Amino acid sequence: MKTPVWKKWEFVLSLILILEIIIFASKNSKFLMPRVLFGSMNDIISICIISLFVTFVMVTGGIDIQAGSIVGLSSIILGVAWQDGGMNIWAASLIAIAAAGLCGGLSGYFIAYCGVQPMVITLGGSFLYSGIALLVSNLSATESYKGISGFPDSFLRLSKVKLFGIIPSQVMIFLILAMLAYVLLHKTRYGRQVFLAGVNPRAAEYSGIYTKLVIMSTYILSGISAAIAGIILTSYLGTAKGDIGATLTLPIITAVVLGGTLSTGGKGSVPGTALAAVVIGTLRFGLPLCFKVSQQYLDIPAGLLLLVVVTGRAVLDSPVLKGRFLKSNMK
Amino acid sequence: MKKIGKSRELNSFLFLAGLIFLVGLVNRSFWQPTAIWNCFNDSVVFTLLSAGIAFVILTGEVDVSIGAVLGLSAAVGAALLRDGYGVVTASAVALVIGILAGLVNGVGVALFHIPSLIFTLGVNGVVRGMIYVYTKGAWVENLPAEFTRMSNRMLIGNITVFYGLAVFVIVIGHFILTKTKKGKYFIAVGNHAAGAILVGIPADRTKVTAYVLCGMFASAAGMIYASRIGFITPTAGNGYEMKAIAACVLGGLSLNGGVGSLVGASIGAVIMSSISRVLVFLGFSSDYDNTITGIMLLTIVVINTVIQNRATENNRRRILNARTVGKGEEEK
């Protein structure tokens, strides 16, 4: 019963995506040029990457609104460790990833082992980690609003290299991470445990799963993914700043929910999230290019898309509402 | 139940009093009445926002669109004032915006049963976008001086008119929530929605009302924001929703619903907005603002939950013990 519904949802998402591409391409043929199309991915790649792993968190019934601030924190840690700590850039990246994992782990510990609501903890976390990011940036000799720049070429190349001369390395990283997340969530024992922890934590506990550990691990994963996104973003922009992830929180949640993950837990899929992230990304990229919609207005179509989709799904999923709004179908 | 509610507000109040006392120990100039009253007066926008969202949180839902609603009402209200309309007209239009946004949120959450965080997130995006459409990305400036001067007018002594008004509204709201039949619906729905429906409480209608009230409070906060700041940027109120939720948590509300009060939420708002002021008096840079807020929020919430869980656990054990002891005696 469950599997067809999922399949259907990802099918709907693919249809939306195809529809978007057809509309945009018919309006402006430039849209289909691979260089333009892939170039657009640069702006949304961090949303894509993080939402993959926030899916894990939401499948366990949690929520993660701190990922955006961890992006900034890892970026500034990377910058300070490299510039003021005199470290190798890759060692600095590893430190940033470790710190982000630690941040995720701390929040995850409070949520899993102390039983506090995930929303409150990650809200506190978003304040704490963005605050720490500001303090770390004060350690640097560069003023915080300027950001740290002048990174070595090898690091900048992380986001500039193109496979076959077309596909940017960010897209490759996203695809690899998406594969990884897919296998981890849908093909491994660990993934089953994540689902069970979301469906019924008590049953999971009684069947010998360390539910708390599993829940905590999902927050560590989302923290690490935020750090990866932060590093890629730093490389793409060429500057390390403490607040580069501040606006990402809401798009990330939108992508995960649009991808069919239930915010109450127990249901969700990585391909759905990946597709939804691309759907949002295409919308945000196509509207300005093809319909001259100003960049600032893009919250409206993105918000409307989310509202229409969740309302539509709510009507279709609930027999009561279906009866109320689609009476003719019932007879 | 009532005792817990009371002690929660008392705890937040004691925390605030302790904060003021401790900061005064370090820096004596903080103990002057003006400095302390300014903590309250400056919190007026957050006080209204937090009290508004408290209605929603009490019913067990959440609203992350209030920052954008504040921004849109402030922008529209301020633009009307700038174009020569009266304060009453501008405020009325702003309130209508809040009511409409609240209605949309309420219908989506209560009637369509969409998780509130997600639905209000979508509304947040749409409303925030509408600010840009309305203002075309420009600032709303040149508000009439008599309007911006209103924020400095004193009611009695060191209390501004706006803060006095906010306190008045909150006291009335508190009275309605705790003393009237319909007011008690909010906490009943948040405490146990299914149970509330079974005893005949219109849960859906209560939730819609909560969202409408929340929107109205956000709009009122928007007008006061406009008067205090004097200009409106398209990003006005960005992130305020998170701070208002944090203030409610500091004030002893549970995000699961059913626990807390408006008074608690407004005390939380004072704590929340005093942090940067307190830091200045302690000689720290305000860069520590978010860090301290985060640490405070996490510490309070974690300690609260751990104590509560332990109490529930002990209670369960006591009941279990009582039962087994009783059985043992019967067998004898």
XYZ file of C-alpha atoms in Angstrom:
663
model
C 0.000 0.000 0.000
C 2.755 2.389 0.956
C 5.157 1.904 -1.910
C 2.808 2.935 -4.757
C 1.995 6.201 -2.982
C 5.675 7.073 -2.713
C 6.305 6.174 -6.279
C 3.366 8.260 -7.270
C 4.694 11.261 -5.392
C 8.114 11.145 -6.982
C 6.332 10.692 -10.285
C 4.316 13.860 -9.637
C 7.503 15.720 -8.729
C 9.159 14.569 -11.947
C 6.101 15.741 -13.870
C 6.307 19.157 -12.196
C 9.993 19.325 -13.069
C 9.384 18.370 -16.707
C 6.532 20.860 -16.898
C 8.787 23.577 -15.508
C 11.504 22.770 -18.020
C 9.057 22.735 -20.950
C 7.504 26.071 -19.952
C 10.825 27.765 -19.298
C 12.441 26.350 -22.415
C 9.568 27.405 -24.666
C 9.789 30.913 -23.252
C 13.523 31.260 -23.501
C 15.621 28.764 -25.435
C 18.745 29.866 -23.581
C 17.353 27.992 -20.589
C 18.250 24.597 -22.051
C 21.917 25.377 -22.675
C 23.853 23.029 -20.393
C 26.197 25.796 -19.292
C 23.297 27.958 -18.129
C 21.360 25.075 -16.658
C 24.254 23.704 -14.650
C 25.473 27.161 -13.767
C 22.159 27.702 -12.020
C 22.935 24.811 -9.709
C 25.691 26.812 -8.007
C 23.220 28.969 -6.135
C 21.101 26.169 -4.786
C 23.666 23.440 -4.267
C 23.879 23.929 -0.504
C 20.101 23.619 -0.158
C 20.205 20.423 -2.217
C 23.014 18.870 -0.205
C 21.712 19.716 3.256
C 18.106 18.784 2.535
C 19.275 15.266 1.626
C 20.390 14.694 5.197
C 17.749 16.768 6.934
C 15.444 14.142 5.391
C 17.048 11.632 7.791
C 16.247 13.897 10.730
C 12.663 14.388 9.659
C 12.132 10.691 9.043
C 12.895 10.125 12.735
C 10.148 12.674 13.513
C 12.553 15.479 14.333
C 13.307 18.762 12.654
C 16.516 20.638 12.042
C 16.426 24.415 11.801
C 20.050 24.894 12.811
C 21.670 23.637 9.598
C 21.825 27.149 8.138
C 23.857 28.481 11.034
C 26.186 25.469 10.908
C 26.916 26.347 7.258
C 28.176 29.759 8.383
C 30.043 28.333 11.356
C 31.924 25.765 9.276
C 32.751 28.381 6.659
C 34.260 30.772 9.185
C 36.092 27.991 11.067
C 37.614 26.931 7.773
C 38.672 30.490 7.025
C 40.109 31.262 10.450
C 41.933 27.935 10.754
C 43.495 28.508 7.354
C 44.341 32.202 7.547
C 45.002 32.794 11.224
C 45.822 29.249 12.281
C 48.211 28.805 9.381
C 46.824 25.380 8.549
C 46.689 23.478 5.331
C 43.366 24.275 3.647
C 42.271 20.640 3.563
C 43.150 20.118 7.210
C 41.106 23.233 7.955
C 38.195 21.730 6.004
C 38.417 18.561 8.079
C 38.361 20.632 11.265
C 35.291 22.490 10.001
C 33.541 19.187 9.268
C 34.492 17.809 12.687
C 33.228 20.932 14.439
C 29.947 20.760 12.528
C 29.559 17.109 13.440
C 30.149 18.057 17.057
C 27.505 20.782 16.882
C 25.021 18.372 15.357
C 25.947 15.797 17.961
C 25.403 18.218 20.834
C 21.905 19.114 19.640
C 21.223 15.477 18.856
C 22.299 14.470 22.352
C 19.866 16.907 23.976
C 17.064 15.769 21.691
C 17.654 12.025 21.918
C 18.937 11.542 25.462
C 17.226 14.395 27.327
C 13.963 14.133 25.417
C 13.593 17.828 24.603
C 11.554 18.862 21.568
C 13.757 18.942 18.453
C 12.310 22.287 17.360
C 13.331 24.031 20.606
C 16.805 22.533 20.685
C 17.629 23.297 17.083
C 16.179 26.780 17.560
C 18.562 27.262 20.477
C 21.277 25.661 18.377
C 20.703 28.097 15.539
C 21.228 31.013 17.945
C 24.225 29.375 19.608
C 26.072 28.307 16.461
C 25.516 31.564 14.596
C 26.702 33.337 17.751
C 29.813 31.193 17.940
C 30.414 31.849 14.235
C 30.468 35.580 14.988
C 32.867 35.054 17.903
C 35.155 32.882 15.768
C 35.207 35.534 13.071
C 36.313 38.028 15.726
C 39.378 35.836 16.343
C 40.496 36.582 12.842
C 42.644 39.544 11.894
C 40.164 40.385 9.140
C 37.034 42.284 10.093
C 34.058 39.989 10.190
C 31.883 41.833 7.686
C 34.573 41.611 4.996
C 35.030 37.878 5.218
C 38.233 35.934 4.728
C 39.378 35.554 1.148
C 42.476 34.795 -0.902
C 42.213 31.032 -0.689
C 44.713 28.850 -2.610
C 43.782 27.821 -6.147
C 43.557 24.152 -5.275
C 40.698 24.975 -2.897
C 38.911 27.343 -5.255
C 39.118 24.691 -7.949
C 36.805 22.538 -5.825
C 33.891 24.456 -7.266
C 35.364 25.468 -10.607
C 36.361 22.145 -12.162
C 33.948 20.798 -14.740
C 33.541 17.185 -15.650
C 33.555 16.655 -19.447
C 33.812 20.418 -19.616
C 30.109 20.758 -18.727
C 29.039 19.300 -15.412
C 30.344 21.423 -12.528
C 32.020 19.587 -9.690
C 29.317 20.786 -7.261
C 26.705 18.892 -9.216
C 28.953 15.826 -9.123
C 29.354 16.180 -5.352
C 25.588 16.531 -4.995
C 24.943 13.433 -7.112
C 27.514 11.410 -5.177
C 26.063 12.524 -1.842
C 22.547 11.814 -3.099
C 23.595 8.275 -4.042
C 25.258 7.871 -0.676
C 22.208 9.160 1.185
C 19.931 6.956 -0.906
C 21.894 3.807 -0.157
C 22.237 4.741 3.502
C 18.550 5.448 4.072
C 16.904 2.921 1.784
C 19.348 0.041 1.425
C 21.092 -0.421 4.744
C 20.229 -1.718 8.157
C 20.911 1.723 9.563
C 18.312 3.227 7.238
C 15.667 0.774 8.412
C 16.489 1.728 11.984
C 16.039 5.416 11.143
C 12.590 4.657 9.718
C 11.575 2.506 12.658
C 12.713 5.178 15.099
C 10.325 7.538 13.315
C 7.376 5.158 13.028
C 7.430 3.917 16.588
C 10.421 4.697 18.795
C 9.206 2.466 21.603
C 8.811 -0.547 19.329
C 12.229 0.214 17.917
C 13.703 0.324 21.418
C 12.103 -3.003 22.348
C 13.375 -4.670 19.192
C 16.920 -3.960 20.279
C 17.687 -0.804 18.334
C 19.609 1.942 20.114
C 16.915 4.445 19.154
C 18.573 7.335 20.950
C 21.888 6.725 19.247
C 20.163 6.466 15.868
C 18.291 9.734 16.413
C 21.437 11.517 17.573
C 23.358 10.210 14.563
C 20.873 11.800 12.151
C 21.644 15.218 13.604
C 25.379 14.546 13.291
C 24.832 13.605 9.645
C 22.866 16.765 8.915
C 25.540 18.825 10.690
C 28.272 17.245 8.569
C 26.283 17.817 5.393
C 25.897 21.457 6.403
C 29.686 21.672 6.772
C 30.205 20.148 3.323
C 27.765 22.679 1.900
C 29.595 25.424 3.792
C 32.959 24.381 2.364
C 31.614 24.225 -1.192
C 29.898 27.583 -0.762
C 33.122 29.101 0.602
C 35.040 27.743 -2.359
C 32.411 28.999 -4.819
C 32.218 32.488 -3.321
C 35.926 32.643 -2.536
C 35.118 34.145 0.854
C 34.587 32.656 4.297
C 31.919 34.412 6.314
C 30.001 33.553 9.441
C 26.555 34.342 8.120
C 26.480 32.827 4.639
C 23.923 30.217 5.632
C 21.492 32.478 7.435
C 18.767 32.359 4.786
C 18.976 28.646 4.044
C 16.834 27.236 6.858
C 13.419 27.755 5.304
C 14.310 26.577 1.768
C 15.832 23.403 3.243
C 12.674 22.513 5.150
C 10.601 23.387 2.080
C 12.646 21.014 -0.066
C 12.355 18.157 2.416
C 8.604 18.575 2.873
C 7.980 19.043 -0.835
C 9.928 15.826 -1.341
C 7.203 13.905 0.448
C 8.770 13.514 3.885
C 6.206 13.536 6.675
C 7.148 16.033 9.358
C 5.641 13.661 11.906
C 8.232 11.089 10.931
C 8.294 7.588 9.595
C 7.924 8.422 5.936
C 10.219 10.041 3.439
C 12.636 9.399 0.653
C 15.974 10.717 -0.533
C 15.065 10.740 -4.254
C 11.934 12.727 -3.387
C 13.954 15.324 -1.504
C 16.564 15.518 -4.257
C 13.868 15.991 -6.897
C 12.050 18.594 -4.810
C 15.262 20.544 -4.240
C 15.855 20.577 -7.996
C 12.226 21.604 -8.636
C 12.598 24.581 -6.284
C 15.999 25.401 -7.705
C 14.699 25.339 -11.286
C 11.790 27.561 -10.285
C 14.071 30.081 -8.615
C 16.355 30.062 -11.627
C 13.834 29.877 -14.449
C 11.405 32.590 -13.375
C 13.948 35.436 -13.448
C 15.561 34.161 -16.648
C 12.407 33.479 -18.655
C 9.714 35.670 -17.138
C 11.841 38.552 -15.852
C 10.520 38.020 -12.342
C 12.681 39.960 -9.935
C 14.932 37.904 -7.675
C 13.308 39.420 -4.595
C 9.823 38.179 -5.493
C 10.864 34.540 -5.661
C 9.646 33.792 -2.152
C 6.081 34.056 -3.424
C 6.132 31.275 -6.046
C 8.251 29.071 -3.760
C 5.865 29.641 -0.856
C 2.789 29.142 -3.046
C 4.229 25.918 -4.451
C 4.703 24.614 -0.913
C 1.191 25.697 0.166
C -0.538 24.232 -2.900
C 1.347 20.963 -2.669
C 0.801 20.361 1.051
C -2.849 21.408 0.861
C -3.453 19.227 -2.172
C -1.802 16.267 -0.509
C -3.750 16.841 2.696
C -7.033 16.817 0.761
C -6.122 13.720 -1.212
C -4.705 11.777 1.732
C -7.542 12.286 4.175
C -10.835 10.559 3.416
C -12.798 13.102 5.477
C -11.445 16.089 3.609
C -11.771 14.276 0.311
C -15.459 13.821 1.049
C -15.817 17.467 1.976
C -14.121 18.971 -1.028
C -14.557 16.432 -3.788
C -18.100 15.293 -3.164
C -18.861 14.325 -6.735
C -15.984 11.848 -6.782
C -17.284 10.051 -3.740
C -20.598 9.255 -5.413
C -1.672 21.483 36.952
C -2.400 25.015 37.958
C 0.483 24.979 40.395
C 2.931 23.956 37.691
C 1.697 26.760 35.461
C 2.113 29.293 38.204
C 5.562 28.144 39.212
C 6.695 28.275 35.594
C 5.860 31.964 35.286
C 7.318 32.616 38.697
C 10.518 30.874 37.603
C 10.860 33.099 34.552
C 10.122 36.159 36.635
C 12.694 35.150 39.245
C 15.170 34.536 36.443
C 14.571 38.057 35.119
C 14.840 39.550 38.613
C 18.025 37.590 39.257
C 19.454 38.760 35.951
C 18.757 42.395 36.815
C 20.193 41.894 40.314
C 23.382 40.188 39.118
C 24.059 42.681 36.355
C 23.520 45.453 38.900
C 26.142 43.868 41.153
C 28.704 44.106 38.373
C 27.661 47.522 37.133
C 25.798 49.721 39.588
C 24.435 52.058 36.930
C 22.115 49.252 35.790
C 20.159 49.553 39.029
C 18.797 52.948 38.103
C 15.058 52.911 37.383
C 15.494 54.306 33.858
C 17.859 51.497 32.873
C 15.543 48.825 34.229
C 12.394 50.387 32.776
C 14.102 50.698 29.416
C 14.523 46.922 29.394
C 10.753 46.663 29.569
C 9.961 49.545 27.218
C 12.349 48.346 24.530
C 10.844 44.891 24.597
C 7.410 46.112 23.494
C 7.602 44.710 19.930
C 8.740 41.304 21.154
C 6.253 41.385 24.017
C 3.345 41.759 21.597
C 4.765 39.200 19.156
C 5.381 36.658 21.904
C 1.984 37.189 23.520
C 0.356 36.728 20.117
C 2.216 33.571 19.242
C 1.533 32.326 22.785
C -2.137 31.811 21.802
C -0.996 29.548 18.982
C 1.649 27.754 21.035
C -0.872 27.123 23.819
C -3.043 25.224 21.339
C -0.003 23.109 20.468
C 0.763 24.638 17.077
C 3.394 27.085 15.909
C 3.453 30.102 13.580
C 6.632 31.074 11.759
C 4.953 33.647 9.524
C 4.660 36.394 12.164
C 7.983 38.017 11.282
C 6.777 38.529 7.715
C 3.294 39.600 8.879
C 4.963 42.188 11.128
C 7.022 43.399 8.185
C 4.073 43.633 5.775
C 1.783 45.414 8.253
C 4.584 47.805 9.169
C 5.329 48.529 5.513
C 1.691 49.032 4.482
C 0.784 50.990 7.619
C 3.843 53.200 7.330
C 3.242 53.840 3.637
C -0.349 54.910 4.379
C 0.883 57.278 7.090
C 3.499 58.680 4.757
C 0.806 59.324 2.148
C -1.190 61.366 4.636
C -3.715 58.923 6.039
C -4.517 59.026 9.736
C -3.036 56.754 12.363
C -6.415 55.064 12.891
C -6.833 54.191 9.201
C -3.283 52.930 8.907
C -3.583 50.806 12.045
C -6.924 49.404 10.898
C -5.489 48.375 7.520
C -2.492 46.827 9.274
C -4.794 44.861 11.573
C -6.802 43.604 8.589
C -3.563 42.260 7.100
C -2.836 40.447 10.343
C -6.344 39.022 10.523
C -6.205 37.805 6.914
C -2.816 36.153 7.384
C -4.082 34.565 10.598
C -7.210 33.283 8.846
C -5.181 31.665 6.073
C -2.853 30.058 8.620
C -5.735 28.916 10.778
C -7.704 27.402 7.911
C -4.649 25.548 6.610
C -3.644 24.187 9.990
C -7.027 23.515 11.588
C -9.202 22.532 8.622
C -6.671 20.868 6.350
C -4.640 19.395 9.217
C -1.349 20.431 7.663
C 1.581 20.483 10.120
C 1.663 24.072 11.328
C 5.392 24.615 10.884
C 5.173 23.706 7.221
C 2.021 25.597 6.378
C 3.066 28.805 8.116
C 6.468 28.439 6.464
C 4.759 28.640 3.092
C 2.668 31.620 4.198
C 5.869 33.220 5.489
C 7.414 33.003 2.029
C 4.342 34.460 0.318
C 3.924 37.328 2.797
C 7.622 38.164 2.734
C 7.464 38.262 -1.051
C 4.429 40.542 -0.887
C 6.477 43.071 1.087
C 8.876 43.283 -1.845
C 6.003 43.553 -4.315
C 4.351 46.297 -2.277
C 7.466 48.344 -1.562
C 9.232 47.394 -4.829
C 12.244 46.621 -2.660
C 12.576 50.208 -1.440
C 12.543 51.460 2.127
C 9.423 53.139 3.484
C 10.741 56.374 4.947
C 9.689 59.901 5.883
C 7.024 58.921 8.367
C 5.191 61.859 9.964
C 7.063 63.097 13.019
C 3.998 62.980 15.244
C 3.773 59.220 14.581
C 7.415 58.453 15.338
C 7.243 60.702 18.387
C 4.465 58.524 19.795
C 6.976 55.853 20.741
C 8.711 58.246 23.163
C 5.582 59.440 24.892
C 5.341 58.352 28.516
C 2.214 57.008 30.136
C 3.207 57.165 33.797
C 6.711 57.784 35.042
C 9.111 55.709 33.002
C 6.585 53.549 31.192
C 5.936 54.386 27.554
C 2.391 54.520 26.213
C 3.078 51.581 23.925
C 4.354 49.341 26.710
C 1.474 50.330 28.942
C -0.928 49.467 26.139
C 0.781 46.119 25.546
C 0.624 45.257 29.248
C -3.053 46.242 29.349
C -3.892 43.999 26.381
C -1.882 41.120 27.812
C -3.516 41.378 31.229
C -6.948 41.281 29.580
C -5.821 38.359 27.421
C -4.509 36.558 30.474
C -7.803 37.106 32.266
C -9.784 35.778 29.292
C -7.541 32.717 28.973
C -7.674 31.762 32.625
C -11.114 32.914 33.781
C -13.572 32.618 30.896
C -14.991 29.430 29.467
C -14.007 30.091 25.857
C -10.556 31.237 26.936
C -9.918 27.945 28.658
C -10.572 26.177 25.342
C -7.125 27.249 24.121
C -5.263 25.411 26.866
C -7.673 22.475 26.707
C -7.068 22.015 22.986
C -3.316 22.246 23.456
C -3.306 19.896 26.411
C -5.174 17.101 24.681
C -6.809 17.878 21.347
C -8.718 14.617 20.993
C -10.007 14.847 24.558
C -11.078 18.446 24.031
C -13.084 17.457 20.958
C -14.714 14.616 22.907
C -15.988 16.977 25.600
C -17.464 19.195 22.913
C -14.867 21.932 22.508
C -14.714 23.263 18.923
C -11.006 22.557 18.505
C -10.766 23.700 14.886
C -12.484 27.005 15.568
C -10.281 27.593 18.626
C -7.155 27.072 16.554
C -8.363 29.455 13.846
C -9.122 32.046 16.540
C -5.627 31.565 17.968
C -4.048 32.204 14.577
C -6.200 35.278 13.948
C -5.249 36.701 17.358
C -1.612 35.907 16.633
C -1.811 37.768 13.318
C -3.463 40.775 14.978
C -0.775 40.944 17.644
C 1.899 40.713 14.951
C 0.283 43.598 13.052
C 0.074 45.715 16.201
C 3.731 44.926 16.842
C 4.408 45.996 13.260
C 2.814 49.418 13.746
C 4.796 49.950 16.961
C 7.925 48.772 15.176
C 7.249 51.399 12.496
C 6.816 54.105 15.112
C 9.953 53.125 17.039
C 12.318 52.574 14.121
C 10.942 55.282 11.831
C 11.650 53.479 8.538
C 10.759 50.050 7.147
C 13.158 47.905 5.145
C 11.840 44.967 3.099
C 13.600 42.633 5.543
C 11.879 44.161 8.596
C 10.976 41.496 11.130
C 13.122 38.845 9.472
C 13.927 36.160 12.049
C 11.661 37.737 14.671
C 9.436 34.652 14.592
C 12.267 32.524 15.950
C 13.028 35.061 18.663
C 9.363 35.204 19.650
C 9.214 31.409 19.905
C 12.395 31.464 21.958
C 10.864 34.112 24.229
C 7.814 31.911 24.787
C 10.031 28.969 25.694
C 11.993 31.174 28.112
C 8.658 32.275 29.565
C 7.710 28.724 30.436
C 5.456 27.751 27.524
C 5.741 24.228 26.229
C 5.829 23.833 22.463
C 3.715 20.704 22.943
C 0.896 23.020 23.933
C -1.342 23.322 26.944
C 1.259 24.729 29.329
C 2.054 28.377 29.994
C 0.420 31.774 29.863
C 0.523 35.136 28.151
C 2.201 36.698 31.166
C 4.942 34.078 30.982
C 5.440 34.784 27.289
C 5.769 38.513 27.880
C 8.298 37.995 30.685
C 10.231 35.754 28.307
C 10.149 38.541 25.741
C 11.672 40.986 28.228
C 14.463 38.510 29.053
C 15.030 37.880 25.359
C 15.291 41.508 24.320
C 17.276 42.579 27.409
C 20.220 40.328 26.647
C 22.051 42.720 24.340
C 21.444 45.617 26.771
C 22.671 43.520 29.689
C 25.802 42.593 27.760
C 26.626 46.243 27.264
C 26.295 46.866 30.991
C 28.522 43.881 31.706
C 31.146 45.316 29.398
C 30.863 42.633 26.721
C 30.435 43.371 23.065
C 26.950 42.690 21.755
C 28.567 40.085 19.498
C 27.905 37.648 22.339
C 24.171 38.231 21.936
C 23.262 35.117 19.953
C 25.685 32.880 21.820
C 24.234 33.833 25.201
C 20.670 33.513 23.889
C 21.438 30.062 22.543
C 23.155 28.865 25.717
C 20.370 30.263 27.897
C 17.639 28.696 25.791
C 19.337 25.302 25.679
C 20.186 25.270 29.399
C 16.724 26.282 30.565
C 14.895 23.923 28.251
C 17.129 20.934 28.913
C 17.039 21.383 32.709
C 13.282 21.906 32.628
C 12.658 18.795 30.567
C 15.001 16.598 32.564
C 13.376 17.661 35.856
C 9.908 17.159 34.410
C 10.737 13.737 32.977
C 12.228 12.669 36.283
C 9.118 13.816 38.135
C 6.860 11.865 35.764
C 9.082 8.818 36.110
C 9.062 9.033 39.921
C 5.324 9.455 39.889
C 4.869 6.375 37.740
C 7.161 4.396 40.031
C 5.239 5.525 43.093
C 1.936 4.449 41.552
C 3.461 1.134 40.549
C 4.877 0.592 44.034
C 1.566 1.451 45.651
C -0.177 -1.109 43.463
C 2.267 -3.933 44.100
C 2.315 -3.236 47.837
C -1.474 -3.314 47.901
C -1.526 -6.646 46.094
C 1.057 -8.132 48.427
C -1.088 -7.300 51.428
C -4.165 -8.807 49.852
C -2.349 -12.073 49.285
C -1.375 -12.220 52.890
